[in-house]
PDB file of C-alpha atoms in Angstrom:
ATOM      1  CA  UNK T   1      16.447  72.949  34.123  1.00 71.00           C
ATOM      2  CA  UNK T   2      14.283  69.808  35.294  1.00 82.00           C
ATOM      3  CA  UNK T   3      16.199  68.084  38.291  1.00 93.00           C
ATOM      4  CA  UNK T   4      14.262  65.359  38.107  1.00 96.00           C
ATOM      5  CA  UNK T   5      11.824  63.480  34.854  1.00 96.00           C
ATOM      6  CA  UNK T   6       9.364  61.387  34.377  1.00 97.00           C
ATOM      7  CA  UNK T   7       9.299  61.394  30.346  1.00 92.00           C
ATOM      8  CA  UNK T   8       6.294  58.993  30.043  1.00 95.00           C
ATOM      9  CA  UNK T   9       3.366  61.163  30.934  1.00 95.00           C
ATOM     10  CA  UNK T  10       0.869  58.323  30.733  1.00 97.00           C
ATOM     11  CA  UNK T  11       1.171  54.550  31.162  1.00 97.00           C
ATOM     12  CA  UNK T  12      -2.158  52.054  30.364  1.00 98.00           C
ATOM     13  CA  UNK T  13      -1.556  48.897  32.020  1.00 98.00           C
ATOM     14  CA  UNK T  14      -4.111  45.839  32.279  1.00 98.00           C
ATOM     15  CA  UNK T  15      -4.993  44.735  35.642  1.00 97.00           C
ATOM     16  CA  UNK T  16      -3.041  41.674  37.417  1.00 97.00           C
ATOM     17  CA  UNK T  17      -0.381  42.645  34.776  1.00 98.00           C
ATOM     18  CA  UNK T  18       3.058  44.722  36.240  1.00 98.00           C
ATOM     19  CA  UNK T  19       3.223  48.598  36.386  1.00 98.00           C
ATOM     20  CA  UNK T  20       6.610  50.313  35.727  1.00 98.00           C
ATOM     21  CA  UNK T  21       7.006  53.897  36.126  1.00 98.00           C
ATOM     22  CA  UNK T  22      10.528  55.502  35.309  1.00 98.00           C
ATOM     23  CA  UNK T  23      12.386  58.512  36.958  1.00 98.00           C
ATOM     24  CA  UNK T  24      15.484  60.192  36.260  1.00 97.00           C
ATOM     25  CA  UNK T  25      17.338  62.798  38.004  1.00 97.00           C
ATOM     26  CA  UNK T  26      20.030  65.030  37.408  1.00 96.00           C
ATOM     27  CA  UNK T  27      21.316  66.046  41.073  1.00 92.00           C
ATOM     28  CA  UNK T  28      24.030  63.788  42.033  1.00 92.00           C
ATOM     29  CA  UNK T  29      23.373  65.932  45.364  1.00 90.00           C
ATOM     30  CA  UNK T  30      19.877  63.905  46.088  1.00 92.00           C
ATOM     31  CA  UNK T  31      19.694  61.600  49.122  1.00 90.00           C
ATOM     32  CA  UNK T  32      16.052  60.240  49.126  1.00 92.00           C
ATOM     33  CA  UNK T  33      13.138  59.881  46.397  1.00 95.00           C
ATOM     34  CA  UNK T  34       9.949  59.241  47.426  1.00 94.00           C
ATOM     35  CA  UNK T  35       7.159  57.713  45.309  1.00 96.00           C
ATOM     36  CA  UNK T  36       3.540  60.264  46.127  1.00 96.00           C
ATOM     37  CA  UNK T  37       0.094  59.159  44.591  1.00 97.00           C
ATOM     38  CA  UNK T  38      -2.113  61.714  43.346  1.00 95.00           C
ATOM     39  CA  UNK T  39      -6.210  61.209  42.901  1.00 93.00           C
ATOM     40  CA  UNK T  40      -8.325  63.950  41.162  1.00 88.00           C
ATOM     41  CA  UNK T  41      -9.061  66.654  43.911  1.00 83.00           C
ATOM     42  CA  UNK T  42      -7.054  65.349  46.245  1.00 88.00           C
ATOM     43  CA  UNK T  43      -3.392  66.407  47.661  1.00 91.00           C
ATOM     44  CA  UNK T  44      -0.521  63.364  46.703  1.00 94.00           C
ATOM     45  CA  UNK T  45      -0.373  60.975  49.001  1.00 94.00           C
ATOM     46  CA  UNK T  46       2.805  59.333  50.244  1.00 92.00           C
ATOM     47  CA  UNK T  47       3.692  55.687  48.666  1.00 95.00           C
ATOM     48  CA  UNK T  48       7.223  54.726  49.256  1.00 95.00           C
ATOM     49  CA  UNK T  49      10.374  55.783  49.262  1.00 94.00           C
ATOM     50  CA  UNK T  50      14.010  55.075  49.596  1.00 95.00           C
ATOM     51  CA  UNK T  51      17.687  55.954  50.581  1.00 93.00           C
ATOM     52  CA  UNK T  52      20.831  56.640  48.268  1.00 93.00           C
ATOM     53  CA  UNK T  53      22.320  54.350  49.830  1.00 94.00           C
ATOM     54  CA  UNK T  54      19.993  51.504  49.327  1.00 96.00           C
ATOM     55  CA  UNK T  55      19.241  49.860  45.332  1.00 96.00           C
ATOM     56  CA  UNK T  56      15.504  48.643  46.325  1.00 97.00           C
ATOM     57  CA  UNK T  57      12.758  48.817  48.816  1.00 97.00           C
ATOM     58  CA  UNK T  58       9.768  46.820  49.033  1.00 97.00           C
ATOM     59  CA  UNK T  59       6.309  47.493  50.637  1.00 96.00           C
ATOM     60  CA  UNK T  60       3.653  44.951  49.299  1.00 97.00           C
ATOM     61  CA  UNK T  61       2.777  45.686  45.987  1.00 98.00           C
ATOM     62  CA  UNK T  62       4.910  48.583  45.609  1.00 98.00           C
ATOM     63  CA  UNK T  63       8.603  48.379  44.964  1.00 98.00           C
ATOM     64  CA  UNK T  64      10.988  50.930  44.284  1.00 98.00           C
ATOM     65  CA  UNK T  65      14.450  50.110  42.762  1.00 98.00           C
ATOM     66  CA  UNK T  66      17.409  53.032  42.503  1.00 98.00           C
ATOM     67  CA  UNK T  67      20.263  52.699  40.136  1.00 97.00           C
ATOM     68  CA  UNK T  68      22.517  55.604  41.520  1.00 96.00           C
ATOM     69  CA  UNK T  69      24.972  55.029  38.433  1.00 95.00           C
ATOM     70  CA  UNK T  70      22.300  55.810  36.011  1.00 97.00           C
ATOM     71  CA  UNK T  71      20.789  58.746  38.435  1.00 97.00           C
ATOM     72  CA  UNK T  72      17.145  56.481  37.577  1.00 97.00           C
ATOM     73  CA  UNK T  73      14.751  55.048  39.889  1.00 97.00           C
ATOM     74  CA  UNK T  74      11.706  52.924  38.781  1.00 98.00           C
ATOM     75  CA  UNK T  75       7.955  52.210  40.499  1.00 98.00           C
ATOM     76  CA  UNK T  76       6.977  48.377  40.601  1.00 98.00           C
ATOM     77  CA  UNK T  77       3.302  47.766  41.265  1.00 98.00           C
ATOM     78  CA  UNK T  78       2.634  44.236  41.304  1.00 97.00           C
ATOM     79  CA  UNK T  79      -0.286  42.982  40.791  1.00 97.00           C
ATOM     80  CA  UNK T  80      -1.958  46.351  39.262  1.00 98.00           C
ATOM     81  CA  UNK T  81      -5.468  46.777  40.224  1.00 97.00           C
ATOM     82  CA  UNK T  82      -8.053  49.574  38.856  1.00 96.00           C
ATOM     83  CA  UNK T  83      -7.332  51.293  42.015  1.00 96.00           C
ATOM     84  CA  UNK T  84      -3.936  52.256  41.201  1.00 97.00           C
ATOM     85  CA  UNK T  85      -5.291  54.313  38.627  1.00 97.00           C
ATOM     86  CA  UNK T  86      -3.933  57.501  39.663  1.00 97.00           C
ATOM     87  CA  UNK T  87      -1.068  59.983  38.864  1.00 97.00           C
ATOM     88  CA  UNK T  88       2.361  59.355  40.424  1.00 98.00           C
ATOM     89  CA  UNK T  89       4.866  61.518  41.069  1.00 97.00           C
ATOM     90  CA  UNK T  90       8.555  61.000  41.730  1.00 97.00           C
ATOM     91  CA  UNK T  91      10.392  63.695  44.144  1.00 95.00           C
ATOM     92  CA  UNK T  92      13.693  63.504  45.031  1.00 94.00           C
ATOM     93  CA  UNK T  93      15.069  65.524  48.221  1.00 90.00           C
ATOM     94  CA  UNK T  94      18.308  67.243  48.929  1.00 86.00           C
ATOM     95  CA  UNK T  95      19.950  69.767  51.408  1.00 80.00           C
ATOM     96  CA  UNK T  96      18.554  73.336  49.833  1.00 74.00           C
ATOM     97  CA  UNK T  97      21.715  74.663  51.549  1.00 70.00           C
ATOM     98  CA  UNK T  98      19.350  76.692  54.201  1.00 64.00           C
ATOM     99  CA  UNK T  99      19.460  74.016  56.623  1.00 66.00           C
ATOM    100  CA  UNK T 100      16.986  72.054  55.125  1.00 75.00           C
ATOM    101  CA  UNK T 101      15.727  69.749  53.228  1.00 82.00           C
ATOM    102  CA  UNK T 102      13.360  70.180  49.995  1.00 86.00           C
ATOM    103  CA  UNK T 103      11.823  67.815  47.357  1.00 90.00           C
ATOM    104  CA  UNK T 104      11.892  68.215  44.265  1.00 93.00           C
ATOM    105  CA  UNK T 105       8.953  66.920  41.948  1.00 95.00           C
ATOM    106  CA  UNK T 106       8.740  65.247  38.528  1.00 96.00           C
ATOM    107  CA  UNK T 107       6.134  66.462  36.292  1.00 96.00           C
ATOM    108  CA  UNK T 108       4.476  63.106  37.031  1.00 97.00           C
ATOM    109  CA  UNK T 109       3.070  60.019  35.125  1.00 97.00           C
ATOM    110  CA  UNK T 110      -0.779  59.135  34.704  1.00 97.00           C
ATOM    111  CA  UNK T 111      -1.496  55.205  35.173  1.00 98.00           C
ATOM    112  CA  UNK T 112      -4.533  54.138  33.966  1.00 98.00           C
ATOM    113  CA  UNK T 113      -5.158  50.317  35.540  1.00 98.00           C
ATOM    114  CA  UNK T 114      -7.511  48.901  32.601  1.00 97.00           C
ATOM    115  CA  UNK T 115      -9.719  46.030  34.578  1.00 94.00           C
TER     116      UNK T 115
ATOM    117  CA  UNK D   1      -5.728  59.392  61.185  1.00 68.00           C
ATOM    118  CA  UNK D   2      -4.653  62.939  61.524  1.00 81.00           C
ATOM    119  CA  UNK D   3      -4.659  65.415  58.073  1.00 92.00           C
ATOM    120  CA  UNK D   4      -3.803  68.399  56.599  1.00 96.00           C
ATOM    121  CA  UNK D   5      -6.347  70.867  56.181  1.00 97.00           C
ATOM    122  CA  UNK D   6      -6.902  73.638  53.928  1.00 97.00           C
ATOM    123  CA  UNK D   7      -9.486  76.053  53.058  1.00 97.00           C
ATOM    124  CA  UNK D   8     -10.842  76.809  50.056  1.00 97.00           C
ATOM    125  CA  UNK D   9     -10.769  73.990  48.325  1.00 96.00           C
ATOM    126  CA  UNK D  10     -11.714  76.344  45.256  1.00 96.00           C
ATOM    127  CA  UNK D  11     -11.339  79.905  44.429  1.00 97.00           C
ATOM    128  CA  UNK D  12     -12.583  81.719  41.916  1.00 97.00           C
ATOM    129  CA  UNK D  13     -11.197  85.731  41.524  1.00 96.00           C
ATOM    130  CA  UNK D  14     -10.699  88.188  38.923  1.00 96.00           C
ATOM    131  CA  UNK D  15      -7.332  89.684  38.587  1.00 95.00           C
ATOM    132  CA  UNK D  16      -6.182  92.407  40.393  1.00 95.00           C
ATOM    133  CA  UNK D  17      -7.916  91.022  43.366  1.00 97.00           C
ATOM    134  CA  UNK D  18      -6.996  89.464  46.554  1.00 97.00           C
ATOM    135  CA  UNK D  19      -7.066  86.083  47.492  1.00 97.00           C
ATOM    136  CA  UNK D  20      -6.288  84.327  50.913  1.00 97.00           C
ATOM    137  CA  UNK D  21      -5.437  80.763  51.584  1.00 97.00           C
ATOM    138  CA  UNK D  22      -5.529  79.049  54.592  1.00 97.00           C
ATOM    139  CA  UNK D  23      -3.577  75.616  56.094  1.00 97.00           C
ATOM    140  CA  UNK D  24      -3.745  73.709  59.428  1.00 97.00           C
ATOM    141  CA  UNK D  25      -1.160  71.218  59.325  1.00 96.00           C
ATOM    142  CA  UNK D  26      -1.084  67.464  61.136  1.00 94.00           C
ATOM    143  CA  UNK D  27      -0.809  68.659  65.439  1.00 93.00           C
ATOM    144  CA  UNK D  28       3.063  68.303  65.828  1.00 91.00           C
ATOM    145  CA  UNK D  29       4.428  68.993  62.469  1.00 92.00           C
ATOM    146  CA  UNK D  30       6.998  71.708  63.250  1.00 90.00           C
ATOM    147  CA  UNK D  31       7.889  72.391  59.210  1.00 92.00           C
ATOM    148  CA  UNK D  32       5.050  73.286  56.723  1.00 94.00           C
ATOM    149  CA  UNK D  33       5.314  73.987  52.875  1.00 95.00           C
ATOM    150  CA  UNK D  34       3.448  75.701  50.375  1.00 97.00           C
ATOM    151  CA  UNK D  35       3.223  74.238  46.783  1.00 97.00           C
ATOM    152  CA  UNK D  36       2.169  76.213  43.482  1.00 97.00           C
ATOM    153  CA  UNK D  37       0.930  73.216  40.958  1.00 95.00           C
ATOM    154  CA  UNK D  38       0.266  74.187  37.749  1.00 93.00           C
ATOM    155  CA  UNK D  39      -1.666  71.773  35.367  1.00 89.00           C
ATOM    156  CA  UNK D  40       0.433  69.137  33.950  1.00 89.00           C
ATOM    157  CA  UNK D  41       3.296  70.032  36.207  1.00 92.00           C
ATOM    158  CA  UNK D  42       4.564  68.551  39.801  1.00 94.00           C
ATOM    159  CA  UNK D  43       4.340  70.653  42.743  1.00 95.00           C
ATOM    160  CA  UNK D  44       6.767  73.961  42.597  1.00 95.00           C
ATOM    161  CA  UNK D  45       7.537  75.044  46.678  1.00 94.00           C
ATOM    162  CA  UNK D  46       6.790  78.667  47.296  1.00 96.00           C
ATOM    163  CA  UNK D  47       7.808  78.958  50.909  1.00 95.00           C
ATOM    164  CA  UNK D  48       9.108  76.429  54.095  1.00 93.00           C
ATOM    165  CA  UNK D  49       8.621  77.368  57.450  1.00 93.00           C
ATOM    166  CA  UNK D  50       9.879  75.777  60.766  1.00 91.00           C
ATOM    167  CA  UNK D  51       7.652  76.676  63.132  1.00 92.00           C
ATOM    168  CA  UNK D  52       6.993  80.404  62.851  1.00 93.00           C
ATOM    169  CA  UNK D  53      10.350  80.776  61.122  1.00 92.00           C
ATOM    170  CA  UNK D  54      10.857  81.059  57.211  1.00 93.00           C
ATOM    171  CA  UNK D  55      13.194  78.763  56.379  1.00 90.00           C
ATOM    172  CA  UNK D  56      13.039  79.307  52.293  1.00 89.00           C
ATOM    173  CA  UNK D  57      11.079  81.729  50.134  1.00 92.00           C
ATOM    174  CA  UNK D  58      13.551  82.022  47.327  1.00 89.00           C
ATOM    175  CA  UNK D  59      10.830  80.708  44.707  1.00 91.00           C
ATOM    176  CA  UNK D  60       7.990  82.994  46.317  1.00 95.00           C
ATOM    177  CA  UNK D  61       7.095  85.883  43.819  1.00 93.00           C
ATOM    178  CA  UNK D  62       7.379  88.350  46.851  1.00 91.00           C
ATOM    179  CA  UNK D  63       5.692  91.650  44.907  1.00 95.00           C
ATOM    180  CA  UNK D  64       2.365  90.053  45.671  1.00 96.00           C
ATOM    181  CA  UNK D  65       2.497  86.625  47.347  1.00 97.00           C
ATOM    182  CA  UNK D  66       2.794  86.781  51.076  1.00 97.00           C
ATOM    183  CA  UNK D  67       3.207  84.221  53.835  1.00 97.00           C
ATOM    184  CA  UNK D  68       3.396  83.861  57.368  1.00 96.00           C
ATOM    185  CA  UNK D  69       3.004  81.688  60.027  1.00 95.00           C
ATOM    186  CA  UNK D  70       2.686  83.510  62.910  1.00 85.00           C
ATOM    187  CA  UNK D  71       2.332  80.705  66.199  1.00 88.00           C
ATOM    188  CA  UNK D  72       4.011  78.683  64.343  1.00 85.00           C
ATOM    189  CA  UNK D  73       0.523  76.372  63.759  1.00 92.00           C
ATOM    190  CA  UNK D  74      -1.402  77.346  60.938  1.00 96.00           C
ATOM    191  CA  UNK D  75      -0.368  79.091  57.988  1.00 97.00           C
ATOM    192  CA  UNK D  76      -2.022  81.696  55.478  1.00 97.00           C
ATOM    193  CA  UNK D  77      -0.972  82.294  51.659  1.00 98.00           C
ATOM    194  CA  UNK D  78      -1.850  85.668  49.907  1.00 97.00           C
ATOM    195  CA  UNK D  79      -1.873  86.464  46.591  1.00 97.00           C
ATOM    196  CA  UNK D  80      -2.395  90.574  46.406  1.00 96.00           C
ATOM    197  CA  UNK D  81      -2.960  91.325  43.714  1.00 96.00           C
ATOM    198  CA  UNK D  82      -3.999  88.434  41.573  1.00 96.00           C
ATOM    199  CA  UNK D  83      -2.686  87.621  37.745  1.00 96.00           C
ATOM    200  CA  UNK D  84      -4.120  84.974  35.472  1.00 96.00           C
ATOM    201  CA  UNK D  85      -0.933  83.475  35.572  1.00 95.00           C
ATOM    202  CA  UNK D  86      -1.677  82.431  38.873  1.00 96.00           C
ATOM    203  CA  UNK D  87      -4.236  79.802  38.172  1.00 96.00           C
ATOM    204  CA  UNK D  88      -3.132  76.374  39.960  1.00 96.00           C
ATOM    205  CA  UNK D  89      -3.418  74.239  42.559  1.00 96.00           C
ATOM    206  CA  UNK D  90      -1.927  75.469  45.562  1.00 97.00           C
ATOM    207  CA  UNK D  91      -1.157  72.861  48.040  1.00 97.00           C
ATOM    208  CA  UNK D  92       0.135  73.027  52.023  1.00 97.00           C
ATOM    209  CA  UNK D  93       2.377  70.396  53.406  1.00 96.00           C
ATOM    210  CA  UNK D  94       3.280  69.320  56.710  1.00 94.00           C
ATOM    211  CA  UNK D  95       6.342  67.347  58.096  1.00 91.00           C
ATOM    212  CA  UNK D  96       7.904  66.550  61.553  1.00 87.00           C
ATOM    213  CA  UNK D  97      10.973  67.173  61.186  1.00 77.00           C
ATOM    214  CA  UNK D  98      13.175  69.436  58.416  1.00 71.00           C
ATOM    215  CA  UNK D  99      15.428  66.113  58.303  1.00 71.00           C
ATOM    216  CA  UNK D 100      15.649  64.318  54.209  1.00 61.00           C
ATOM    217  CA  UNK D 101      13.564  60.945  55.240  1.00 67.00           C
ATOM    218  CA  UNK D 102      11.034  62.928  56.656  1.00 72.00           C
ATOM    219  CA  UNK D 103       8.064  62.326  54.771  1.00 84.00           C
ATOM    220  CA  UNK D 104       5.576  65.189  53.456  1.00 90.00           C
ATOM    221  CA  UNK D 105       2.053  64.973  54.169  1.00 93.00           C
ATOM    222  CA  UNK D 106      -0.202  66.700  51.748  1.00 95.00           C
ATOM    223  CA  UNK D 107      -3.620  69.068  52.121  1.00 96.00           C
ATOM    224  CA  UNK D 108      -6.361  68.730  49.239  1.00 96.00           C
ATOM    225  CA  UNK D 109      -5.313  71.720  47.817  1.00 96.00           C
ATOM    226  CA  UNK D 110      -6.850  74.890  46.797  1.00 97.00           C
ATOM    227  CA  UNK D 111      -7.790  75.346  43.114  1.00 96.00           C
ATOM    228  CA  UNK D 112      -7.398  79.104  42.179  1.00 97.00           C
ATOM    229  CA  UNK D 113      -9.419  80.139  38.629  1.00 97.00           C
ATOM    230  CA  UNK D 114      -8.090  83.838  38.218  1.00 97.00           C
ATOM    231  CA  UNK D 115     -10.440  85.018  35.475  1.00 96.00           C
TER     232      UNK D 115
END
């Protein structure tokens, strides 16, 4: 059972033009998704994030929005540029019931920036 | 700016071997996480420590992986013995704090070919 989806595994965009990635989730028990960036041969790399109690967050290019009724949350990159050409991952995190907290990872989208 | 390191960045075993993996995490970073990815899929955790302590290993195949942290620093991964069904990216993470908002910083990874 996937907690959380990104159904579009790849996404061509030109560059200048805007960048939408989609994410749903299941868990009504998630508090925080996060937004990671992954290049070839390298670990993902934190982007942005936000709270379940907040509907968007902005940080430059990169804007997150979270429609808690719809358990979805969406990636803005605007203006795309060729070096956004990466795959992105959503994760989502919640209390494992241990004590702490875990993500829990999408099976990721592949953006290909075209210049 | 202060990373996660890991070592191998690629392994190459036949099965029925043993393999060893190793993770320093950022200087500070009392929780650290080990990720199975598996092409095409987001990360999976294996295991969560704080500091020396495992927190959650419900998802670790315990028959042959093995982890420990033993000063609560650095971390080591063993796969005894190895299947081919254990080719992936295996990835450490490090965070401050256990806490939801606490972002996850992410090694490069070690890519395990069991042939």
């Amino acid at each position: 059972d996937q907690q959380v989806k990104q159904n579009s595994p790849s996404l061509s965009v030109q560059e200048g033009r805007i960048s939408i990635l989609n994410c749903d989730y299941t868990n009504s028990m998630f508090d925080y998704f996060l937004w990671y960036k992954k290049y070839p041969a390298e670990g993902p790399t934190f982007l942005i994030s936000i709270s379940s109690i907040k509907d968007k967050n902005e940080d430059g290019r990169f804007t997150v929005f979270l429609n808690k009724s719809a358990k979805h949350l969406s990636l803005h990159i605007v203006p795309s540029q060729p070096g956004d050409s990466a795959v992105y991952f959503c994760a989502a995190s919640a209390n494992s019931g241990a004590g702490s907290y875990q993500l829990t990872f999408g099976k990721g989208t592949k953006l290909s920036v075209i210049p | 700016e202060a990373e996660v390191a890991q070592s191998p960045r690629y392994k190459i075993t036949e099965k029925s071997q043993a393999v060893a993996f190793w993770c320093d995490p950022i200087s500070g970073h009392a929780t650290l996480y080990w990720y199975r990815q598996i092409l095409g899929q987001g990360p999976e955790l294996l295991v969560q420590f704080q500091d020396e302590s495992v927190v959650d290993d419900s998802q670790l195949p315990k028959d042959r992986f093995s982890a420990e942290r033993l000063k609560g620093v650095d971390s080591t991964l063993k796969i005894q013995p190895a299947e081919l069904g254990d080719s992936a990216m295996y990835l450490c993470a490090s965070s401050l704090h256990i806490i939801s908002y606490n972002e996850q910083f992410f090694g490069p990874g070690t890519r395990l070919t069991v042939l």
